[in-house]
Short mmCIF file of C-alpha atoms and ligand atoms in Angstrom, two decimals:
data_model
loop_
_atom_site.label_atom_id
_atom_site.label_comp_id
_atom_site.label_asym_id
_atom_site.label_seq_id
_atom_site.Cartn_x
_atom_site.Cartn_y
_atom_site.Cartn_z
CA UNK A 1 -152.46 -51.98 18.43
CA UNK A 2 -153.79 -48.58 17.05
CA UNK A 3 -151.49 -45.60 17.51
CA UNK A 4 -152.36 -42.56 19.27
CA UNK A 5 -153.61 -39.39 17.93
CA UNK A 6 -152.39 -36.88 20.45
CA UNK A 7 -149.28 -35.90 21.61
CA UNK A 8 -147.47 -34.65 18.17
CA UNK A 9 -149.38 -37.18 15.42
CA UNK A 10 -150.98 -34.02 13.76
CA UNK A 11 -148.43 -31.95 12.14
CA UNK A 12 -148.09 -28.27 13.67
CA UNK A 13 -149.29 -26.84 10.30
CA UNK A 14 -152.63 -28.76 10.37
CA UNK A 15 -153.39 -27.99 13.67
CA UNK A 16 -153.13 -24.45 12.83
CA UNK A 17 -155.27 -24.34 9.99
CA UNK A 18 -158.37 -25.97 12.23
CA UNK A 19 -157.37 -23.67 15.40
CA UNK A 20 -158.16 -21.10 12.47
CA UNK A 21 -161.56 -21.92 11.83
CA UNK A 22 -162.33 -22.49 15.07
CA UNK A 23 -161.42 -19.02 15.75
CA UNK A 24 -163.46 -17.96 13.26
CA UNK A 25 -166.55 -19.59 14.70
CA UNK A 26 -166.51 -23.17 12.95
CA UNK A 27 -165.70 -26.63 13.38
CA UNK A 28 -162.81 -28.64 11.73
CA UNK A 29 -162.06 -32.25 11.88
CA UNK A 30 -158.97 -34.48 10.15
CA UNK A 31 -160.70 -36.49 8.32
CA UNK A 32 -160.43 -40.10 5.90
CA UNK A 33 -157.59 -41.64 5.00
CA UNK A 34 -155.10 -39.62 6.82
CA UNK A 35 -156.84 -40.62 10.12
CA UNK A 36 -156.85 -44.66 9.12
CA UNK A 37 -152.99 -44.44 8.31
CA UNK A 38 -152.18 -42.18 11.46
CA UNK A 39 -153.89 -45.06 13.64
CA UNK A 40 -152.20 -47.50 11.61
CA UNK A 41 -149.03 -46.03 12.22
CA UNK A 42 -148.37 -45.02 8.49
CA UNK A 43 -147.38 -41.95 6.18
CA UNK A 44 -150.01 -39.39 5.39
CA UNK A 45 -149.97 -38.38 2.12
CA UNK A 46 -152.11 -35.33 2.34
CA UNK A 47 -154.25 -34.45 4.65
CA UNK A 48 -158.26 -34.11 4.55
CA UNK A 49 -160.02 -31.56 6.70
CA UNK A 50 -164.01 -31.60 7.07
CA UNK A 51 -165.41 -28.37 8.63
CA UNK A 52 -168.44 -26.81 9.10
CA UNK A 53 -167.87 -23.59 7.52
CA UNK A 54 -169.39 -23.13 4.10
CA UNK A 55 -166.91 -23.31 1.11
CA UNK A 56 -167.46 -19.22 0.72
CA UNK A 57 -166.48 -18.97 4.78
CA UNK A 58 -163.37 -20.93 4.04
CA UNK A 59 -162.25 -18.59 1.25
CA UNK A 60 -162.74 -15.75 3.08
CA UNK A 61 -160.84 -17.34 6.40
CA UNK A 62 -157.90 -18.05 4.68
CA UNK A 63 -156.24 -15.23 2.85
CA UNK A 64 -154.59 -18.02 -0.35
CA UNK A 65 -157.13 -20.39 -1.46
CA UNK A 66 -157.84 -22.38 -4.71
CA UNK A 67 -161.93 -23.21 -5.04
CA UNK A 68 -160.53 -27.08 -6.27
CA UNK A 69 -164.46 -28.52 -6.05
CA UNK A 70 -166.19 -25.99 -4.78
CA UNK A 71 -169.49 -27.38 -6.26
CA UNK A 72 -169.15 -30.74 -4.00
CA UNK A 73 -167.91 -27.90 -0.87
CA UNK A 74 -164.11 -28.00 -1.53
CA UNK A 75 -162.00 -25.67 -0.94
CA UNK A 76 -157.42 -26.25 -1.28
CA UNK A 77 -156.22 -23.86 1.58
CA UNK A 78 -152.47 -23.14 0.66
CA UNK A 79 -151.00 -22.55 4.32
CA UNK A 80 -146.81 -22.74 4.85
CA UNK A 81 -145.88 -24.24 1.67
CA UNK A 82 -148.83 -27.08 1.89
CA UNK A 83 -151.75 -27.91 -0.12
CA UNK A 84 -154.89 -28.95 2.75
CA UNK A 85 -158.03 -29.82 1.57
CA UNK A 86 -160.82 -28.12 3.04
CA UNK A 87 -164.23 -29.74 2.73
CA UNK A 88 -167.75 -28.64 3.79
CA UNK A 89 -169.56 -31.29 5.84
CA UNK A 90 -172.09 -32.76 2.89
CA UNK A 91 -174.13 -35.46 2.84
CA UNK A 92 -174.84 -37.41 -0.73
CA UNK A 93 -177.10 -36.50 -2.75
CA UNK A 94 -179.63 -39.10 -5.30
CA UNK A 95 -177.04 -41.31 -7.53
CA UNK A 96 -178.82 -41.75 -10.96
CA UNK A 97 -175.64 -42.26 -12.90
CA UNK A 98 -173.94 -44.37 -10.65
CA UNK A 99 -170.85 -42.35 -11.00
CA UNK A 100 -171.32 -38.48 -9.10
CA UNK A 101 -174.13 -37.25 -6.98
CA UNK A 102 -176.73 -34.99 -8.65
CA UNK A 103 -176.46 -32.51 -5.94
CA UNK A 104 -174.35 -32.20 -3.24
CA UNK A 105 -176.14 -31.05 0.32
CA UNK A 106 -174.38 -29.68 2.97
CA UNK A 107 -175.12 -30.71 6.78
CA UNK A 108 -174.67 -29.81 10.38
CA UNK A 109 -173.32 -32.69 11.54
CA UNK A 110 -169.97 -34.76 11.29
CA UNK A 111 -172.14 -37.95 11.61
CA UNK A 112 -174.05 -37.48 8.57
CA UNK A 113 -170.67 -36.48 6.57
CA UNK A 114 -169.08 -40.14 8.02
CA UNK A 115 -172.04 -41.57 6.37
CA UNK A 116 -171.70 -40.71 3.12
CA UNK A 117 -168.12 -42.27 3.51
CA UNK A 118 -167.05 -45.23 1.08
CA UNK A 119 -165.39 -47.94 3.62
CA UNK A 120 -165.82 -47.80 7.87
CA UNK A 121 -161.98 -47.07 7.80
CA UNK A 122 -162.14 -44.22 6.05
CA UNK A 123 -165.42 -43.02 8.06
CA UNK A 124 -163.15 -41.82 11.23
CA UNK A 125 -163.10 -38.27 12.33
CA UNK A 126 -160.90 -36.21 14.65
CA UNK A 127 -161.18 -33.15 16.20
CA UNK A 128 -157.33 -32.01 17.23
CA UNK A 129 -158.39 -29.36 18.93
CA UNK A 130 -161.07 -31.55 21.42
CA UNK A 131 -158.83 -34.86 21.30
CA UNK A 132 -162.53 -36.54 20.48
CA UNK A 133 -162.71 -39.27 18.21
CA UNK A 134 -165.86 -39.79 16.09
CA UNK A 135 -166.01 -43.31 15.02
CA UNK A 136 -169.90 -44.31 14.37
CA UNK A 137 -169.20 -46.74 11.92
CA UNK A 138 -167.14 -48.92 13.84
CA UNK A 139 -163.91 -48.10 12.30
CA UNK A 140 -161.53 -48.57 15.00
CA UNK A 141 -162.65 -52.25 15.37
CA UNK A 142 -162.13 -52.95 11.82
CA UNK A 143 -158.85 -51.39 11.70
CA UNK A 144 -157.80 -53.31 14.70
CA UNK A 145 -159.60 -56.36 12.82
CA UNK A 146 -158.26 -55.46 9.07
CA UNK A 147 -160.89 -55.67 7.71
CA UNK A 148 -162.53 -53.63 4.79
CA UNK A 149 -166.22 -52.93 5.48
CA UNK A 150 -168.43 -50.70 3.22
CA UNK A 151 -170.49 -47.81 5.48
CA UNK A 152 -174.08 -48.77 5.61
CA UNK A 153 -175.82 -51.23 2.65
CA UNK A 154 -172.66 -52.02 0.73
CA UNK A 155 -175.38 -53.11 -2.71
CA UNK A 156 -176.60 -49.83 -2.13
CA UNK A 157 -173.29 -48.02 -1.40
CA UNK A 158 -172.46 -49.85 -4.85
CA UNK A 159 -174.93 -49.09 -6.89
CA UNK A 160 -174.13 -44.72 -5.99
CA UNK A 161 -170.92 -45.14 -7.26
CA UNK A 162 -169.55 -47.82 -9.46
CA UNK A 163 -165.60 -47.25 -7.91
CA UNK A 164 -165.90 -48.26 -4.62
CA UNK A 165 -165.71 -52.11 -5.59
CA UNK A 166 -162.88 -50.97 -6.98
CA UNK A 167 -161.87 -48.69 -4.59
CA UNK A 168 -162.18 -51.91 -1.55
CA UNK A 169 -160.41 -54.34 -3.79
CA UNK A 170 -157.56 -51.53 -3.83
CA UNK A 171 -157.58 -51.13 -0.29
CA UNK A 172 -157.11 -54.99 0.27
CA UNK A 173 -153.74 -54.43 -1.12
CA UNK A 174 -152.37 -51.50 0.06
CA UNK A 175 -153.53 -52.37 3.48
CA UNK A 176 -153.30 -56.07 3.78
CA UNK A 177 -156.67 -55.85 4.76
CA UNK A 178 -159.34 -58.27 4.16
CA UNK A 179 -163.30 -57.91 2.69
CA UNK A 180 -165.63 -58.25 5.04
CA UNK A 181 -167.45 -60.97 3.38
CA UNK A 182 -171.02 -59.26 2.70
CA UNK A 183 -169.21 -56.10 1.26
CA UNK A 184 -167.40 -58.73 -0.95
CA UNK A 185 -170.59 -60.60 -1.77
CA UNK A 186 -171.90 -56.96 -3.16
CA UNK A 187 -169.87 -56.71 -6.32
CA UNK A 188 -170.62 -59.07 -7.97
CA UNK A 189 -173.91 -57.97 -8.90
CA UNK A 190 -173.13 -54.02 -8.57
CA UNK A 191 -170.56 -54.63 -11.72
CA UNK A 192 -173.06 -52.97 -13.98
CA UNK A 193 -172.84 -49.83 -12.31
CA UNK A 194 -168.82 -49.98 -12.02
CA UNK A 195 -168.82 -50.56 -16.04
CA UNK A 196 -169.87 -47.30 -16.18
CA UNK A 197 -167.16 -45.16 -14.18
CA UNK A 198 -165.27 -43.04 -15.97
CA UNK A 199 -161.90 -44.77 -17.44
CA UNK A 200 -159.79 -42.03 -15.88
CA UNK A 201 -161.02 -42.93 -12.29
CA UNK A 202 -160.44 -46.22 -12.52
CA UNK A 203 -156.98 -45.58 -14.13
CA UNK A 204 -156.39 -43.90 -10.76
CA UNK A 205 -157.28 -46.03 -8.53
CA UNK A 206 -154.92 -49.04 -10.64
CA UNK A 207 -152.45 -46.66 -10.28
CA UNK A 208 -153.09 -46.49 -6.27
CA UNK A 209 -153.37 -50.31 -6.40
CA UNK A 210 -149.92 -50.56 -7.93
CA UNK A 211 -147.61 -47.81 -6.60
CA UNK A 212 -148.80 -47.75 -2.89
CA UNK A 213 -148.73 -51.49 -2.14
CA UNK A 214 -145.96 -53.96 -0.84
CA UNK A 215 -148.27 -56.63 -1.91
CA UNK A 216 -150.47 -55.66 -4.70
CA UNK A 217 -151.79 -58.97 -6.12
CA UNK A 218 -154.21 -58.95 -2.76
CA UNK A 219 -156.08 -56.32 -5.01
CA UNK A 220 -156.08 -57.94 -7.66
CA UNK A 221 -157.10 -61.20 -6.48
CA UNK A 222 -160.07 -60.02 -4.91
CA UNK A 223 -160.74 -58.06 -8.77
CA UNK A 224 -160.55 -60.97 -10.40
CA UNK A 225 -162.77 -63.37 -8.23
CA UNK A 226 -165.31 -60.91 -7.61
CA UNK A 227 -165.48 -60.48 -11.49
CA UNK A 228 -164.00 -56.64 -11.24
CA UNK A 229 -161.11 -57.54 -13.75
CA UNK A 230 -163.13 -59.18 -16.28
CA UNK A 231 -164.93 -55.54 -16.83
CA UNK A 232 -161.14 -53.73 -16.61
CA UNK A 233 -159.46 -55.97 -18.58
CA UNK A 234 -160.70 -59.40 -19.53
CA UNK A 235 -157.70 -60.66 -21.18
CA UNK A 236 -155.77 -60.41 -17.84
CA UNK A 237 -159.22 -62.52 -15.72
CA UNK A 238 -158.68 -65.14 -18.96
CA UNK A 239 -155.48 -66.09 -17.43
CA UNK A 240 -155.47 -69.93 -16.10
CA UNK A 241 -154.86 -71.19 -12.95
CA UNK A 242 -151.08 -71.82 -13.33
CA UNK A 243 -150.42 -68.01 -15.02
CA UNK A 244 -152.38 -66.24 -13.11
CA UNK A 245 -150.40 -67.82 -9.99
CA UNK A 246 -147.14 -66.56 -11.56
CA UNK A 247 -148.05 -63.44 -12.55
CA UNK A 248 -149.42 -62.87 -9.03
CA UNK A 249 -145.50 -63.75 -7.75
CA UNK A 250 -144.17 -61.59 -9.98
CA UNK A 251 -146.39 -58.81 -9.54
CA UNK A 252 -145.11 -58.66 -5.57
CA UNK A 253 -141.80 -59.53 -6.74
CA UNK A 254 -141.26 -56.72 -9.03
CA UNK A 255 -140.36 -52.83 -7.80
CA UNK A 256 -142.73 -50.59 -6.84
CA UNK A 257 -143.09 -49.29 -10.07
CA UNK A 258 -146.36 -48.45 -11.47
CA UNK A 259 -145.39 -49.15 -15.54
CA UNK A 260 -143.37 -51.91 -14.53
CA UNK A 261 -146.19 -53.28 -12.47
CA UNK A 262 -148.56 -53.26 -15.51
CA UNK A 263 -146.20 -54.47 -17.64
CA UNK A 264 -145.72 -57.18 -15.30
CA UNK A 265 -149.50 -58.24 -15.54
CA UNK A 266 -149.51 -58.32 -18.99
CA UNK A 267 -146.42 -60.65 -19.57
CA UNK A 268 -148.52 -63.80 -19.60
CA UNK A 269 -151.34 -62.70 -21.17
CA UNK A 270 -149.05 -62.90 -24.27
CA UNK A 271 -150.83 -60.32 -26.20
CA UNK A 272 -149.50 -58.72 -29.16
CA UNK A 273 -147.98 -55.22 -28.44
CA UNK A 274 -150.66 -53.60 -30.56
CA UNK A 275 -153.43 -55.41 -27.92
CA UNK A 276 -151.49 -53.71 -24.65
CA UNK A 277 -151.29 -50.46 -26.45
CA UNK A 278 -154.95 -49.87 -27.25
CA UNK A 279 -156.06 -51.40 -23.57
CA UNK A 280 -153.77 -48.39 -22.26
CA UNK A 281 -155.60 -46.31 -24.54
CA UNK A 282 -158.80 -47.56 -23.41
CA UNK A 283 -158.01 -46.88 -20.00
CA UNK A 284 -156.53 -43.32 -20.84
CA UNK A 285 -152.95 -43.90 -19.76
CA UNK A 286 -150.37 -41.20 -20.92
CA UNK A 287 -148.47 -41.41 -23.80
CA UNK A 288 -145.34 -41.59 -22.08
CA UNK A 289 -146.88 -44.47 -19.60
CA UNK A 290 -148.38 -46.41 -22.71
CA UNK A 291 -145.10 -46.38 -24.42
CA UNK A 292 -143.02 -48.04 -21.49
CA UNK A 293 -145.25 -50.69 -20.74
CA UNK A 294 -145.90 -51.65 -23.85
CA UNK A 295 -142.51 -51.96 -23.97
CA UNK A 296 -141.25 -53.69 -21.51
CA UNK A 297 -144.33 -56.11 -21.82
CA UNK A 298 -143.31 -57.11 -25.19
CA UNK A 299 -138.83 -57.41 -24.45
CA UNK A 300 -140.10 -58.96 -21.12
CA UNK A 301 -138.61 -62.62 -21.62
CA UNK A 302 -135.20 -62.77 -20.18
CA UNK A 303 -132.58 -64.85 -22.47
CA UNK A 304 -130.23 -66.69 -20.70
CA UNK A 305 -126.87 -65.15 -20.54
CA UNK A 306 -125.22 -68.65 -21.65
CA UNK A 307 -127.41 -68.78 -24.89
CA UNK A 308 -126.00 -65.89 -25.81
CA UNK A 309 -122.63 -64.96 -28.16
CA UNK A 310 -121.59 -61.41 -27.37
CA UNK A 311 -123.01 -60.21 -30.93
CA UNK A 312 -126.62 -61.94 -29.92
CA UNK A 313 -126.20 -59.64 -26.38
CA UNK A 314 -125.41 -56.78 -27.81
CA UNK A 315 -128.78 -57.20 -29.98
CA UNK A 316 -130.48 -57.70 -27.40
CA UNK A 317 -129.53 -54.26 -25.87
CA UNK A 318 -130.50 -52.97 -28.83
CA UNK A 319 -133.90 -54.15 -28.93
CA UNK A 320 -134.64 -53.25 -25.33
CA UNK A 321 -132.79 -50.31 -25.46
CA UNK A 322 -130.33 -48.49 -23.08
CA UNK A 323 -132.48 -46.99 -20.41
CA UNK A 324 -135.07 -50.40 -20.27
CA UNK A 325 -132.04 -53.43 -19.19
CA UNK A 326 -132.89 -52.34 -15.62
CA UNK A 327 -136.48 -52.77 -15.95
CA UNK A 328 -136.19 -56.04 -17.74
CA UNK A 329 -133.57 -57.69 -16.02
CA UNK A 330 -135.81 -56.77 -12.63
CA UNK A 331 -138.82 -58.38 -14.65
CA UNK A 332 -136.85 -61.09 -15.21
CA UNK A 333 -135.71 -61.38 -11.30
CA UNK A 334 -139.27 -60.81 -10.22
CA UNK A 335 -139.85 -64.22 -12.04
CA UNK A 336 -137.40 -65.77 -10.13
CA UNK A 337 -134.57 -66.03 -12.64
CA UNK A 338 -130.72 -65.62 -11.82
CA UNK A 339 -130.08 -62.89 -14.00
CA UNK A 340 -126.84 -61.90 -12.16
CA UNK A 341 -124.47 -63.01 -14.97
CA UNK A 342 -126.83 -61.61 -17.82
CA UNK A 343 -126.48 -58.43 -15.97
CA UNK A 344 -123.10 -58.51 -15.70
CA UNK A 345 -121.98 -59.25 -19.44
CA UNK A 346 -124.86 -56.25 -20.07
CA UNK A 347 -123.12 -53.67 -18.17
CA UNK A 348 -119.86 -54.69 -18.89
CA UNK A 349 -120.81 -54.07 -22.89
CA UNK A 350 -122.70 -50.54 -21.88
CA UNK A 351 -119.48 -49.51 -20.22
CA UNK A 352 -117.83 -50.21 -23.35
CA UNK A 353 -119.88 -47.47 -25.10
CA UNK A 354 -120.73 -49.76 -27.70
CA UNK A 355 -123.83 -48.00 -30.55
CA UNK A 356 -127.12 -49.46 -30.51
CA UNK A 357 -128.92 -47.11 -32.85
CA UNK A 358 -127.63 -45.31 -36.19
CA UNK A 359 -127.40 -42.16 -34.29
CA UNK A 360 -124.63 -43.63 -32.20
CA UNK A 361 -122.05 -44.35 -34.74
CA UNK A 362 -119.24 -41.97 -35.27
CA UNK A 363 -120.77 -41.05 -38.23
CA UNK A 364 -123.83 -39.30 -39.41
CA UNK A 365 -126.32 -39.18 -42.63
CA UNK A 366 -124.14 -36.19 -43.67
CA UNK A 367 -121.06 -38.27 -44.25
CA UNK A 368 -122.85 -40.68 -46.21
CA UNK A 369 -124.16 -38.56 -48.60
CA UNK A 370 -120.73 -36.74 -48.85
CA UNK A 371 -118.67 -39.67 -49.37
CA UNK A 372 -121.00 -41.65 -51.80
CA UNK A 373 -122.07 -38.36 -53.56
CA UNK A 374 -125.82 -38.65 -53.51
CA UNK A 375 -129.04 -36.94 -52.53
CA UNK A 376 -130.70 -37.50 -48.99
CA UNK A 377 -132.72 -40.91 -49.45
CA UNK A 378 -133.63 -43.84 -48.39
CA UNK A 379 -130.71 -45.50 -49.11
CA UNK A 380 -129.06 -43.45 -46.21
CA UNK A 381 -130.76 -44.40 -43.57
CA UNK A 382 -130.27 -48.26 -44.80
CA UNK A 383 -126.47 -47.65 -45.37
CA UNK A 384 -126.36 -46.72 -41.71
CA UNK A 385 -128.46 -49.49 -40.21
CA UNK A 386 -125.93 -52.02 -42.51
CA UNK A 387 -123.06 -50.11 -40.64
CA UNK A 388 -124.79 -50.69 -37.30
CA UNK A 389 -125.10 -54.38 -37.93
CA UNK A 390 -121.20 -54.49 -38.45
CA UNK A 391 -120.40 -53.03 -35.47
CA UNK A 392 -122.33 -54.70 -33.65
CA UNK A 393 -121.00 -57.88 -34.97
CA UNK A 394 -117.67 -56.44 -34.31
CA UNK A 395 -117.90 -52.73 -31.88
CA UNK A 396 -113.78 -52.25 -33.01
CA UNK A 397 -115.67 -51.17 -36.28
CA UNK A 398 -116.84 -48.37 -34.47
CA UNK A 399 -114.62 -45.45 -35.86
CA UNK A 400 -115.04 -42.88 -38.21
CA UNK A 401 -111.87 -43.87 -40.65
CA UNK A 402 -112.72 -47.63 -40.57
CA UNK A 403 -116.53 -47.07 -41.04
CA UNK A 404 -116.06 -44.71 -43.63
CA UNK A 405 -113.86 -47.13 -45.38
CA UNK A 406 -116.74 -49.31 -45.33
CA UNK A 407 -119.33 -46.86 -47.05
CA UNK A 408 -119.09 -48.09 -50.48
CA UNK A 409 -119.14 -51.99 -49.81
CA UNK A 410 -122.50 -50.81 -47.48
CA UNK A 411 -124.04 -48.40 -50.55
CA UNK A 412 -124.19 -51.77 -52.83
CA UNK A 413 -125.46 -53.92 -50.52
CA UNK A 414 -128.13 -52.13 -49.50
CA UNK A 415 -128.83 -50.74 -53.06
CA UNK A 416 -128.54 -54.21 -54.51
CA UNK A 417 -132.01 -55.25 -56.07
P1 ATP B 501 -155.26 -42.65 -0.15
O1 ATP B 501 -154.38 -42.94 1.00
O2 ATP B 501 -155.03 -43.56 -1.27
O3 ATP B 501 -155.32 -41.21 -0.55
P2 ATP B 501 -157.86 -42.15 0.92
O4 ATP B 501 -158.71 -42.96 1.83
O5 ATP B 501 -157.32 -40.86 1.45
O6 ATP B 501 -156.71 -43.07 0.40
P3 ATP B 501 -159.02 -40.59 -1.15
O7 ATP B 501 -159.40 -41.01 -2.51
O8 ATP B 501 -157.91 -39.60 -0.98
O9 ATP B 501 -158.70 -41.91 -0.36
O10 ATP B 501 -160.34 -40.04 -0.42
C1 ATP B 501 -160.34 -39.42 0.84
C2 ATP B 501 -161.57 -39.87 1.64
O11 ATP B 501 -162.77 -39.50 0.95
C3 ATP B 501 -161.68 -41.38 1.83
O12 ATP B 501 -160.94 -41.81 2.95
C4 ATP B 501 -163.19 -41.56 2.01
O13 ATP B 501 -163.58 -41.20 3.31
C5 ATP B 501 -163.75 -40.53 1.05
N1 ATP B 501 -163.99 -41.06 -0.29
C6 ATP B 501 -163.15 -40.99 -1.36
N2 ATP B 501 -163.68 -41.53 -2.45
C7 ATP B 501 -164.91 -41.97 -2.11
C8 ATP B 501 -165.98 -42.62 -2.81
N3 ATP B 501 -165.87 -42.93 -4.10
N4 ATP B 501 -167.11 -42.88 -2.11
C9 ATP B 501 -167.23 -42.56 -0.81
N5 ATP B 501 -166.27 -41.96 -0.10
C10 ATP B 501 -165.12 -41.65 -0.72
MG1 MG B 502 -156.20 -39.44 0.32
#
């Protein structure tokens, strides 16, 4: 059953902004995804407006507006504290990159803006103002149906612009949808044109896939038998039969975290950390994003909590560091494991405030030098790492009298050829 539209769906705010440009002579319709998850009965993340004012008669309607694409008719109309997209109705122009349109034209009609549209879902308008529906596309029936049907020709939807087979794998998953099967039977032989999207948008629309979806292996199932994952990331589509199955579990398994989510894909590839690293790089991750997954990718394998003495555990915590147990131990429970009691002794040994780096112990590089009389050096830094290895053998170690008792028995071992 398809919700309703009237009676309260459209926020106050939105309904203002197109009771605006009506007032000022135009047209305005909600538009795209925020219509599909209104009928579906889910949470709009922003909302899309198509109108037929030009982008110049929406800047000049509105008094605070930011020209976000004005070249492809966008216009950001800042209204009560919220960002609304305001977009000329266009058609699409000739494709001869297979990524953007040459030109962008602008038309009369709401119907020839639906058109242009990636999936039928996504090709539903409505007019708040009239209560009227436009649907030519047949979007209500595959909403009703779940089902994930390209607009028109989907080869020749796929050969504009290289995303969409990305973009209908992602919706698979964060819908629960299914490919209609001639829209699925497309990609394989549009993947030409989708090698040559940008890495950023494709970046974006993993992130989508990962963040937004209760059960995101339905995405990437569908990318790796229609061949999409071999172009993204062919060391993930090498996986066999039994691996790819339990990465798949743990994929759904694990939090709705995007980095953790990666990381997750990557555990059974078994690639060396170096590998993960420069496929993030390749598909322009952030630093801080790269560095996560990498790690947690690499300190992903869970130890059992009875293999472990309580010096072993607390090297463990210091290999995965402080602020990453969480996100391993829910790897490790995404995979099924009963981590409870690994968790347990973990926390327990946090509590106790135990160091895990050099810059934890109670004393510094400064007392070193002092105490053993020498210059800044090397040797410092490898007296303090020696001192961190007794502690962690034994954390009562960890004061500043008993440590710096220690300092000369450290200086000779470490300075010992
Ligand atoms: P989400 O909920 O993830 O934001 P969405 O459907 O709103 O999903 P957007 O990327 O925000 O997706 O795009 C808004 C609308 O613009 C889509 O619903 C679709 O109608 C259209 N659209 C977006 N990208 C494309 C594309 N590459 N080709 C054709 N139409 C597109
Ligand atoms: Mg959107």
């Amino acid at each position: 059953m398809l919700h309703r539209l009237r009676d309260g769906a459209i926020p106050r705010e939105v309904l203002a902004v197109c009771r605006r440009l009506e007032e000022a002579g135009h047209r305005a319709w909600v538009v795209g995804g925020c219509i599909r998850d209104l009928l579906m009965g889910r949470a709009v993340n922003d909302w899309d407006l198509a109108t037929s004012a030009l982008p110049g008669e929406v800047q000049r309607t509105f008094s605070r507006t930011i020209p976000t694409g004005i070249e492809h008719g966008t216009v950001t109309v800042l209204w009560k504290g919220e960002a609304y997209e305001v977009t000329t109705l266009r058609g699409e122009g000739e494709y001869t990159d297979g990524r953007r349109p040459d030109s962008v034209e602008f038309v009369h009609r709401i119907e020839d803006d639906l058109e242009r549209r990636d999936f039928t879902v996504n090709a539903i308008a409505y007019d708040p103002l009239t209560d009227e529906l436009v649907d030519p596309w047949g979007g209500l029936p595959d909403l009703e149906a779940k089902v994930i049907r390209a607009v028109r020709d989907p080869k020749l939807r796929f050969g504009e612009d290289g995303l969409r087979v990305l973009r209908a794998a992602r919706f698979c998953g964060t819908l629960g949808f299914a490919l209609e099967p001639e829209t699925e039977a497309a990609i394989p032989g549009s993947l030409e044109t989708f090698r040559k999207v940008s890495p950023e948008r494709v970046h974006e629309e993993w992130k989508k896939a990962l963040k937004k979806s209760d059960a995101p292996s339905a995405a990437f199932e569908v990318m790796r038998r229609t061949g999409i994952l071999d172009v993204t990331c062919p060391d993930m589509a090498a996986l066999d039969g039994d691996a790819w199955a339990r990465t798949m579990a743990r994929l759904d398994a694990a939090p709705a975290d995007v980095e953790l989510r990666l990381a997750a894909l990557w555990v059974d590839v078994h690639a060396a950390p170096a590998r993960v690293d420069a496929w993030l790089r390749e598909i322009r991750a952030s630093n801080q994003e790269r560095k996560r997954v990498v790690h947690l990718a690499s300190h992903a394998a869970v130890p059992s909590a009875d293999a472990l003495d309580a010096p072993q555990l607390r090297r463990w915590l210091r290999d995965v560091g402080r602020e990453h147990v969480n996100d391993v131990l829910a790897l490790g429970r995404a995979d099924g494991l009963d981590v409870d009691a690994l968790a347990a002794r973990a926390e327990e040994e946090l509590a106790a405030g135990v160091p895990l780096l050099p810059k934890e112990l109670p004393i510094g590089g400064g007392d070193v030098m002092k105490a053993l009389d020498v210059e800044p050096s090397r040797a410092v830094g490898d007296v303090l790492e020696h001192l961190l290895e007794r502690v962690l053998d034994d954390p009562s170690l960890a004061e500043r009298e008993r440590l710096l008792a220690l300092l000369p028995e450290a200086y000779r071992q470490v300075t010992q050829p």
